Amino acid sequence: MTDALKRLSDEGVAIWLDDLSRKRITSGNLTELIDQQHVVGVTTNPSIFQKAISSGDGYEQQLADLAARKVTVDEAIRMITTADVRDAADILRPVYDATEGQDGRVSIEVDPRLAHNTTATIAEAKQLAWLVDRPNTLIKIPATKAGLPAITEVIGKGISVNVTLIFSLERYRAVMDAYLAGLEKAKAAGLDLSKIHSVASFFVSRVDSEIDKRLDGIGTDEAKALKGKAALANARLAYEAYEEVFGSERWAALDKAQANKQRPLWASTGVKDPAYKDTLYVVDLVAPGTVNTMPEATLEATADHGEVAGDTIRGTYEQSRDELDAVAKLGISYDDVVQLLEDEGVEKFAASWNDLLKSTEAELSRLAPTEA
């Protein structure tokens, strides 16, 4: 069952799970995935936490304790989510130690409602790092325009970061620039750069979902022939940008100071269109020094029937450019698509967070002790 996952790991792709819940932690399932399925990291987001906590499985006692203390709903959510991340980080600690801090990581996101507030994002990132208090945590900061200076500031303070919600090649280059600027600040402050890590979460499937919808609207044979190509092309060109930036003189100076590369992480790798193979955004995005964070269904599909045929990124750059150019020639604006996807991504996570607030508040009210 795990030959494909082992081959993926051998090709230099770190396999992370895009899911976390208390039941997954307490049942031993996370440990099992690490031991048997080559999982070396975990990512979370507001939607994942909303689903986990709303299911109620394993959270009742902590919610009752929080209700007894009469904490605010915001504080309750942070106590619950950081507890899960802390426990998952402890389970992954041996991986972290074995990989010298590169993997064995668990991500937790700043409040998505702060996505357009630089100062608040920085403050929240520092607070989360303090609350979780584990060296193998990554604080997730969205790659909005307001998020970019926050990334630099937080990295500059020695806090490891997972930059999320990256859709465009231009924004990805800005993210890498923000990371290098942060490392330069950390170096100037005398911090140990070898302890600072980062990944850049480049979203994949949503690009196809949006562009395919527009191609269907055009409806020509030429348009239909381009379906399912844009997301891979976009991600592959992101890897080309990664190779360029981390092969530059600017990077060389940081490399000498033992800095770590900011690895590209393929996010949103569950296939949305059933017409596509369910391992598409895994086996066709293989290259060394990358991370693929998969929902469990995609992980299982890859283990069961994934065909890993070596590096499927390098050597595709011209073809990828041609495919994105062909989409543009049909009148589909790349800039419009990626901005829409960023806006929707921020809105979706904020909506999930608000749903989580509502459901947690209801539980706190239900479990509140009756006053004598």
Tab-separated table of C-alpha atoms in Angstrom, residues 121-273:
chain	number	residue	atom	x	y	z
A	121	THR	CA	-1.303	39.622	12.090
A	122	ILE	CA	2.168	40.126	13.571
A	123	ALA	CA	0.742	40.329	17.104
A	124	GLU	CA	-1.373	37.212	16.568
A	125	ALA	CA	1.561	35.240	15.124
A	126	LYS	CA	3.709	36.055	18.163
A	127	GLN	CA	0.863	35.103	20.504
A	128	LEU	CA	0.254	31.776	18.746
A	129	ALA	CA	3.952	30.871	18.832
A	130	TRP	CA	3.941	31.598	22.578
A	131	LEU	CA	0.706	29.698	23.222
A	132	VAL	CA	1.682	26.518	21.379
A	133	ASP	CA	5.251	26.719	22.656
A	134	ARG	CA	6.684	23.979	20.459
A	135	PRO	CA	9.727	24.407	18.202
A	136	ASN	CA	8.097	22.371	15.426
A	137	THR	CA	5.175	24.733	14.891
A	138	LEU	CA	4.636	26.807	11.759
A	139	ILE	CA	2.482	29.927	12.057
A	140	LYS	CA	0.315	30.352	8.954
A	141	ILE	CA	0.137	33.858	7.526
A	142	PRO	CA	-1.884	34.567	4.353
A	143	ALA	CA	-0.045	35.960	1.345
A	144	THR	CA	-2.249	39.031	1.102
A	145	LYS	CA	-0.596	42.393	0.476
A	146	ALA	CA	-0.951	43.121	4.194
A	147	GLY	CA	0.488	39.694	4.983
A	148	LEU	CA	3.777	40.274	3.150
A	149	PRO	CA	5.326	42.753	5.643
A	150	ALA	CA	3.988	40.591	8.477
A	151	ILE	CA	5.909	37.609	7.063
A	152	THR	CA	9.131	39.618	7.048
A	153	GLU	CA	8.603	40.866	10.595
A	154	VAL	CA	7.676	37.461	12.042
A	155	ILE	CA	10.545	35.637	10.315
A	156	GLY	CA	12.823	38.437	11.523
A	157	LYS	CA	11.843	37.548	15.083
A	158	GLY	CA	12.879	33.934	14.563
A	159	ILE	CA	9.370	32.488	14.252
A	160	SER	CA	8.908	29.839	11.540
A	161	VAL	CA	6.108	30.551	9.071
A	162	ASN	CA	3.833	28.734	6.626
A	163	VAL	CA	2.742	31.334	4.072
A	164	THR	CA	-0.705	30.378	2.822
A	165	LEU	CA	-3.218	31.267	0.093
A	166	ILE	CA	-0.707	31.826	-2.718
A	167	PHE	CA	-2.272	31.632	-6.172
A	168	SER	CA	-0.211	33.843	-8.473
A	169	LEU	CA	3.379	33.676	-9.662
A	170	GLU	CA	3.876	37.389	-8.989
A	171	ARG	CA	2.653	37.055	-5.410
A	172	TYR	CA	4.785	33.949	-4.903
A	173	ARG	CA	7.888	35.916	-5.847
A	174	ALA	CA	6.824	38.617	-3.375
A	175	VAL	CA	6.466	35.931	-0.684
A	176	MET	CA	9.982	34.639	-1.310
A	177	ASP	CA	11.266	38.222	-1.183
A	178	ALA	CA	9.471	38.750	2.145
A	179	TYR	CA	11.053	35.571	3.513
A	180	LEU	CA	14.571	36.573	2.456
A	181	ALA	CA	14.052	40.047	3.937
A	182	GLY	CA	12.959	38.408	7.181
A	183	LEU	CA	16.049	36.214	7.247
A	184	GLU	CA	18.213	39.286	6.659
A	185	LYS	CA	16.526	40.997	9.640
A	186	ALA	CA	17.053	37.904	11.778
A	187	LYS	CA	20.696	37.729	10.755
A	188	ALA	CA	21.202	41.395	11.618
A	189	ALA	CA	19.646	40.697	15.021
A	190	GLY	CA	22.123	37.899	15.640
A	191	LEU	CA	19.577	35.074	15.495
A	192	ASP	CA	20.484	31.522	14.484
A	193	LEU	CA	19.136	31.226	10.932
A	194	SER	CA	19.388	27.433	10.976
A	195	LYS	CA	16.458	27.353	13.423
A	196	ILE	CA	14.097	29.334	11.163
A	197	HIS	CA	12.013	27.386	8.652
A	198	SER	CA	9.292	28.277	6.183
A	199	VAL	CA	7.074	26.810	3.487
A	200	ALA	CA	5.110	28.695	0.851
A	201	SER	CA	1.675	27.148	0.288
A	202	PHE	CA	0.883	27.432	-3.410
A	203	PHE	CA	-2.738	26.442	-4.062
A	204	VAL	CA	-3.398	24.105	-6.955
A	205	SER	CA	-6.868	22.596	-7.571
A	206	ARG	CA	-8.816	25.831	-7.158
A	207	VAL	CA	-6.980	27.295	-10.159
A	208	ASP	CA	-8.352	24.539	-12.385
A	209	SER	CA	-11.821	24.836	-10.860
A	210	GLU	CA	-12.071	28.514	-11.779
A	211	ILE	CA	-10.332	28.400	-15.163
A	212	ASP	CA	-12.134	25.204	-16.229
A	213	LYS	CA	-15.451	26.907	-15.464
A	214	ARG	CA	-14.489	29.760	-17.770
A	215	LEU	CA	-13.264	27.361	-20.459
A	216	ASP	CA	-16.607	25.559	-20.307
A	217	GLY	CA	-18.291	28.931	-20.768
A	218	ILE	CA	-16.353	29.457	-23.981
A	219	GLY	CA	-17.268	25.940	-25.048
A	220	THR	CA	-15.045	25.519	-28.125
A	221	ASP	CA	-12.968	22.396	-28.749
A	222	GLU	CA	-9.855	24.529	-28.276
A	223	ALA	CA	-11.103	25.686	-24.863
A	224	LYS	CA	-12.112	22.188	-23.743
A	225	ALA	CA	-8.675	20.855	-24.700
A	226	LEU	CA	-7.110	23.193	-22.143
A	227	LYS	CA	-9.179	21.952	-19.203
A	228	GLY	CA	-7.141	20.527	-16.336
A	229	LYS	CA	-3.881	22.086	-17.519
A	230	ALA	CA	-3.692	25.539	-15.909
A	231	ALA	CA	-3.223	24.476	-12.285
A	232	LEU	CA	-0.286	22.199	-13.031
A	233	ALA	CA	1.268	24.787	-15.349
A	234	ASN	CA	0.938	27.473	-12.688
A	235	ALA	CA	2.498	25.306	-9.972
A	236	ARG	CA	5.321	24.122	-12.220
A	237	LEU	CA	6.234	27.708	-13.072
A	238	ALA	CA	6.198	28.470	-9.354
A	239	TYR	CA	8.882	25.819	-8.938
A	240	GLU	CA	10.888	27.472	-11.706
A	241	ALA	CA	10.689	30.745	-9.742
A	242	TYR	CA	11.773	28.875	-6.586
A	243	GLU	CA	14.843	27.496	-8.363
A	244	GLU	CA	15.714	30.958	-9.622
A	245	VAL	CA	15.364	32.765	-6.278
A	246	PHE	CA	17.164	30.100	-4.279
A	247	GLY	CA	19.941	30.003	-6.836
A	248	SER	CA	20.572	33.759	-6.573
A	249	GLU	CA	23.494	35.677	-5.051
A	250	ARG	CA	21.152	37.118	-2.434
A	251	TRP	CA	20.310	33.611	-1.279
A	252	ALA	CA	23.947	32.501	-1.381
A	253	ALA	CA	24.816	35.049	1.328
A	254	LEU	CA	22.063	33.665	3.571
A	255	ASP	CA	22.967	30.094	2.724
A	256	LYS	CA	26.449	30.732	4.107
A	257	ALA	CA	24.783	31.751	7.367
A	258	GLN	CA	23.048	28.322	7.524
A	259	ALA	CA	19.630	29.613	6.444
A	260	ASN	CA	17.004	27.154	5.210
A	261	LYS	CA	15.285	27.395	1.843
A	262	GLN	CA	11.589	28.212	1.915
A	263	ARG	CA	10.141	25.087	0.359
A	264	PRO	CA	7.186	25.279	-2.038
A	265	LEU	CA	4.195	23.436	-0.580
A	266	TRP	CA	1.473	22.208	-2.908
A	267	ALA	CA	-1.834	22.928	-1.153
A	268	SER	CA	-5.404	22.187	-2.217
A	269	THR	CA	-4.259	18.956	-3.866
A	270	GLY	CA	-7.548	17.087	-3.593
A	271	VAL	CA	-9.058	16.794	-7.084
A	272	LYS	CA	-12.353	18.667	-7.441
A	273	ASP	CA	-13.350	17.356	-10.894
